[in-house]
XYZ file of N, CA, C and O in Angstrom:
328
model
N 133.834 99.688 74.435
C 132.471 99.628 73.937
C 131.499 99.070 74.989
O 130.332 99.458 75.042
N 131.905 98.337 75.655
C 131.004 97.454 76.989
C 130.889 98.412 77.805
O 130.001 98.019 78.561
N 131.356 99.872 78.301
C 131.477 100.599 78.622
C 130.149 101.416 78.899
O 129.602 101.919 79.881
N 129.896 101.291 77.478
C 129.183 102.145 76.837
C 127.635 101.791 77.011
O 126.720 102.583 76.785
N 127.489 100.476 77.448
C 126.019 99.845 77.226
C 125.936 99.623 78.408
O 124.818 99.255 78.767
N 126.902 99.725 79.384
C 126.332 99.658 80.738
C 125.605 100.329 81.253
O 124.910 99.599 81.960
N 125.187 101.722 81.392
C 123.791 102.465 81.852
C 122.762 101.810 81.125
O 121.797 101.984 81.869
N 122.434 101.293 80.336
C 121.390 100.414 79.535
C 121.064 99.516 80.276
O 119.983 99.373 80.846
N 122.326 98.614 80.323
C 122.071 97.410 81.073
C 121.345 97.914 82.448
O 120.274 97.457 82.847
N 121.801 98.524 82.844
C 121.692 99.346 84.381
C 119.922 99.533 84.454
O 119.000 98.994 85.066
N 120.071 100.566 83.500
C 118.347 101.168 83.343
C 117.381 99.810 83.083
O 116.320 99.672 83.692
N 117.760 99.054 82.333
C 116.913 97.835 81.874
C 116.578 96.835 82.995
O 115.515 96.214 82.997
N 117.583 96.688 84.015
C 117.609 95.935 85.604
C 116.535 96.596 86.325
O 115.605 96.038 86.908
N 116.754 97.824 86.228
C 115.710 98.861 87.222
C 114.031 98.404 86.718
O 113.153 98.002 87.482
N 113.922 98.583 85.358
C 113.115 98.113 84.594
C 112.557 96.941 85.157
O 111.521 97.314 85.707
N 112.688 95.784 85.304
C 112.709 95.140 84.836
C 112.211 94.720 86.817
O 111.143 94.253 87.214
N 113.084 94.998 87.408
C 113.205 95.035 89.300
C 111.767 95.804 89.626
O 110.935 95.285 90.370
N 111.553 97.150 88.963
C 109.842 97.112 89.341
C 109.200 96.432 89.001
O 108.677 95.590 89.731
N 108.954 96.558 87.515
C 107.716 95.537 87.275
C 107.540 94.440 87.279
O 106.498 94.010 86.784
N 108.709 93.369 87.968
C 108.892 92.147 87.681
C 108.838 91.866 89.220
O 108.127 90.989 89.711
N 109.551 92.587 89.839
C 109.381 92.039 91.031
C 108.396 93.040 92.299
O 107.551 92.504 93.015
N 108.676 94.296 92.349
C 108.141 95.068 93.183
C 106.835 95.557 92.999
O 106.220 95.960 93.986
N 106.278 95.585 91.796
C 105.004 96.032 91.486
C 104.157 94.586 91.728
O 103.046 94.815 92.205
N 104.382 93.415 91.548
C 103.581 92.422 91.903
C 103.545 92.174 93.263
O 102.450 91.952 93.780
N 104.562 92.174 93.937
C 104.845 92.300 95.554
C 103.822 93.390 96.423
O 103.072 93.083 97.350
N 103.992 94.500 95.938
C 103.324 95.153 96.567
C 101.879 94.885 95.862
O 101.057 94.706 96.760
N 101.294 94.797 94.613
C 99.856 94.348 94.883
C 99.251 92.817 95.680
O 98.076 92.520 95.897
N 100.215 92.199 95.931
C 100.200 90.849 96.952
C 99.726 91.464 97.959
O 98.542 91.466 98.295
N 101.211 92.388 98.852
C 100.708 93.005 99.979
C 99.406 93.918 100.454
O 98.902 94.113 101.560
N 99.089 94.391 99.116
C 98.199 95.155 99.430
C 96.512 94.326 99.178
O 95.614 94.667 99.947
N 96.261 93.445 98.266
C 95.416 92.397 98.822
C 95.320 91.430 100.347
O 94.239 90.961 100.702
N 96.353 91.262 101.003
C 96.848 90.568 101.968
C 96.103 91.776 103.101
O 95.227 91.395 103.878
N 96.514 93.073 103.080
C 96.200 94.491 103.448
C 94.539 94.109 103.454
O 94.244 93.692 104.574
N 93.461 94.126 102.608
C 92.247 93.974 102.083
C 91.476 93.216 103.146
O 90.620 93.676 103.901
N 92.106 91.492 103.046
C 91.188 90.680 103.716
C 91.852 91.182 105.321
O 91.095 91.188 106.291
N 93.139 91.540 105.451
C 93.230 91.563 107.183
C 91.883 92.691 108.072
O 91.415 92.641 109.209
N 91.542 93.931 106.504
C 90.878 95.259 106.844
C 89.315 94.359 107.384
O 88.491 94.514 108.285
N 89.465 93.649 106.552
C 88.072 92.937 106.496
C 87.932 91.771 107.946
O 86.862 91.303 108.335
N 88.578 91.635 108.238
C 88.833 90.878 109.433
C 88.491 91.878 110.916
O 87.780 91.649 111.895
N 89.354 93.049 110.543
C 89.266 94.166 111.450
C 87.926 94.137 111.925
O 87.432 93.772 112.992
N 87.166 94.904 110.224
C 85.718 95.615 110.715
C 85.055 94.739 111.100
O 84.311 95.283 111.916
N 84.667 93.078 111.039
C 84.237 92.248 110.985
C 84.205 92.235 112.711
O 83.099 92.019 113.207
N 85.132 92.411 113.462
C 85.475 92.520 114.569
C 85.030 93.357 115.636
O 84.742 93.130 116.811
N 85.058 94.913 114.556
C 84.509 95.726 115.429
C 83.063 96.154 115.126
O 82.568 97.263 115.324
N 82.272 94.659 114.419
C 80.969 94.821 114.213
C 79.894 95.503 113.003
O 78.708 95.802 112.866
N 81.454 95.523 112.094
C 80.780 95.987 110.524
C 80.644 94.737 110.239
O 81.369 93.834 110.657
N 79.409 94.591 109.284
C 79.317 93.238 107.895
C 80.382 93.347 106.851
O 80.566 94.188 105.971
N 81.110 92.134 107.231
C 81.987 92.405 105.776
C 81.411 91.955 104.377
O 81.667 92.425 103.269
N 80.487 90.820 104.753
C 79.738 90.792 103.771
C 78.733 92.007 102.573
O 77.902 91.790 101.691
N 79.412 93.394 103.188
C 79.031 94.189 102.756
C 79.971 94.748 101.831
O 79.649 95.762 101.211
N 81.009 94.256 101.671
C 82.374 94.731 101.276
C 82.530 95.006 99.744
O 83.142 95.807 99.037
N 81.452 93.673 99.537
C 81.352 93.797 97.920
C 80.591 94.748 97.097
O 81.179 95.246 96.137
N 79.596 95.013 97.287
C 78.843 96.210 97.235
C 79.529 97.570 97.785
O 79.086 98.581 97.240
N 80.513 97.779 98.750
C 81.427 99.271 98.636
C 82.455 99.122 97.294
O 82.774 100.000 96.493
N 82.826 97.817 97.332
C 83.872 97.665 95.927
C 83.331 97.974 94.553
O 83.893 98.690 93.724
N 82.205 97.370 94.407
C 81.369 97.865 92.889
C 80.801 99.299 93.186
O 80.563 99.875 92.124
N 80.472 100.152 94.429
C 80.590 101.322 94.522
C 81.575 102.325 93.705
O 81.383 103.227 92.890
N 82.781 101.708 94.339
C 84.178 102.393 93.751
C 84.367 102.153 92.696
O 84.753 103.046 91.942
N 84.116 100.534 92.127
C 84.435 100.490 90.547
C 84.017 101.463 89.682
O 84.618 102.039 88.775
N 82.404 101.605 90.278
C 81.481 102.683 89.630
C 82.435 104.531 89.506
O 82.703 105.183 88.497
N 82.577 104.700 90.293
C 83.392 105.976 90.531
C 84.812 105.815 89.858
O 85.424 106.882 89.919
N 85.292 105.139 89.438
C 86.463 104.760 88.791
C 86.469 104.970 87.975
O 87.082 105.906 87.460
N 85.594 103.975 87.326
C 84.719 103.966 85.626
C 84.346 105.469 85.267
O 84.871 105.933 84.256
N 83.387 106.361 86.091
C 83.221 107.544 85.869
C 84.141 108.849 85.565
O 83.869 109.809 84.844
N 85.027 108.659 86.144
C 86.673 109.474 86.519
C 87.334 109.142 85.392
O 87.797 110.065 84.722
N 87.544 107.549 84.880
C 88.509 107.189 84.656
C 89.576 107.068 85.476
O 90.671 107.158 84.920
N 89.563 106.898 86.596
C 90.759 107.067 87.730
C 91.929 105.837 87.592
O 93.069 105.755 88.051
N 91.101 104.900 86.730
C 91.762 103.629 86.563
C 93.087 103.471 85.994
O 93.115 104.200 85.002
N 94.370 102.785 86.156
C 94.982 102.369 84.621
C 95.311 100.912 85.193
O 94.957 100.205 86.137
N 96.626 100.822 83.545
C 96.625 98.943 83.667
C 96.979 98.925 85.186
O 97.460 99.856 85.831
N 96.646 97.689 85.626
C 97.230 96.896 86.926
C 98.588 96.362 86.658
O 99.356 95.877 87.489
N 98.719 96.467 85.784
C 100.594 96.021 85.516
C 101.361 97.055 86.075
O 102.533 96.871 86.401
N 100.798 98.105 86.208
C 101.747 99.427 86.134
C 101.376 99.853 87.570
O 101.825 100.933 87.953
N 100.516 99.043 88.505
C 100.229 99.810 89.734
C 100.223 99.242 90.959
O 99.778 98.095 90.965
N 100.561 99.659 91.955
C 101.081 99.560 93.500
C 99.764 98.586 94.023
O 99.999 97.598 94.719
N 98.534 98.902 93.678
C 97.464 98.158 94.408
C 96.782 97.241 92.822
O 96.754 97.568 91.635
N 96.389 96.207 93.453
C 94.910 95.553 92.580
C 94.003 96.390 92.216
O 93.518 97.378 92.768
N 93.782 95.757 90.972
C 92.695 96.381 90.133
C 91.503 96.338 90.987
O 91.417 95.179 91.393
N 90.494 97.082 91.477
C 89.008 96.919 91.787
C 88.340 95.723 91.376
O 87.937 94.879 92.177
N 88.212 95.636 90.043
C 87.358 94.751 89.835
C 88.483 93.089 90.108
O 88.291 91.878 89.998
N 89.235 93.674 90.363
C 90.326 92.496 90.757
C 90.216 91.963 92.411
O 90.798 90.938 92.767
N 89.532 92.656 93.201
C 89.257 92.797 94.248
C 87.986 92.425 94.960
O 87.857 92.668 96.160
């Protein structure tokens, strides 16, 4: 019978290994990704202080699309998380 519930167990680990560990990891990295970009342009003479105003740009276009879903379920930060 233990046999039997092991692909469960199995599937439920996998489960459990994205969203618990790899989906928060990679939206870490990919904020971490954000401020280094911002460091970049800052460098090669863009305002980053402008950064916020391209972000509520995109929120805007997001919102419009709907392009959005939960941030639980996704590789990058939410926009308005950003």
């Amino acid at each position: 019978p233990i046999g039997l519930l092991w692909p469960f167990a199995d599937l439920g680990m996998s489960v459990l290994t994205k969203y618990g560990l790899h989906l928060p990891m990679s939206r870490a990295n990919e904020s971490e990704a954000d401020a280094t970009g911002l460091r970049i342009c800052a460098r090669a003479g863009f305002d980053p202080r402008l950064a916020p105003e391209f972000l509520e740009r995109m929120l805007e276009a997001e919102s419009s699309t709907g392009a959005s879903g939960p941030s639980w379920n996704s590789t990058h930060p939410a926009t308005a998380d950003r």
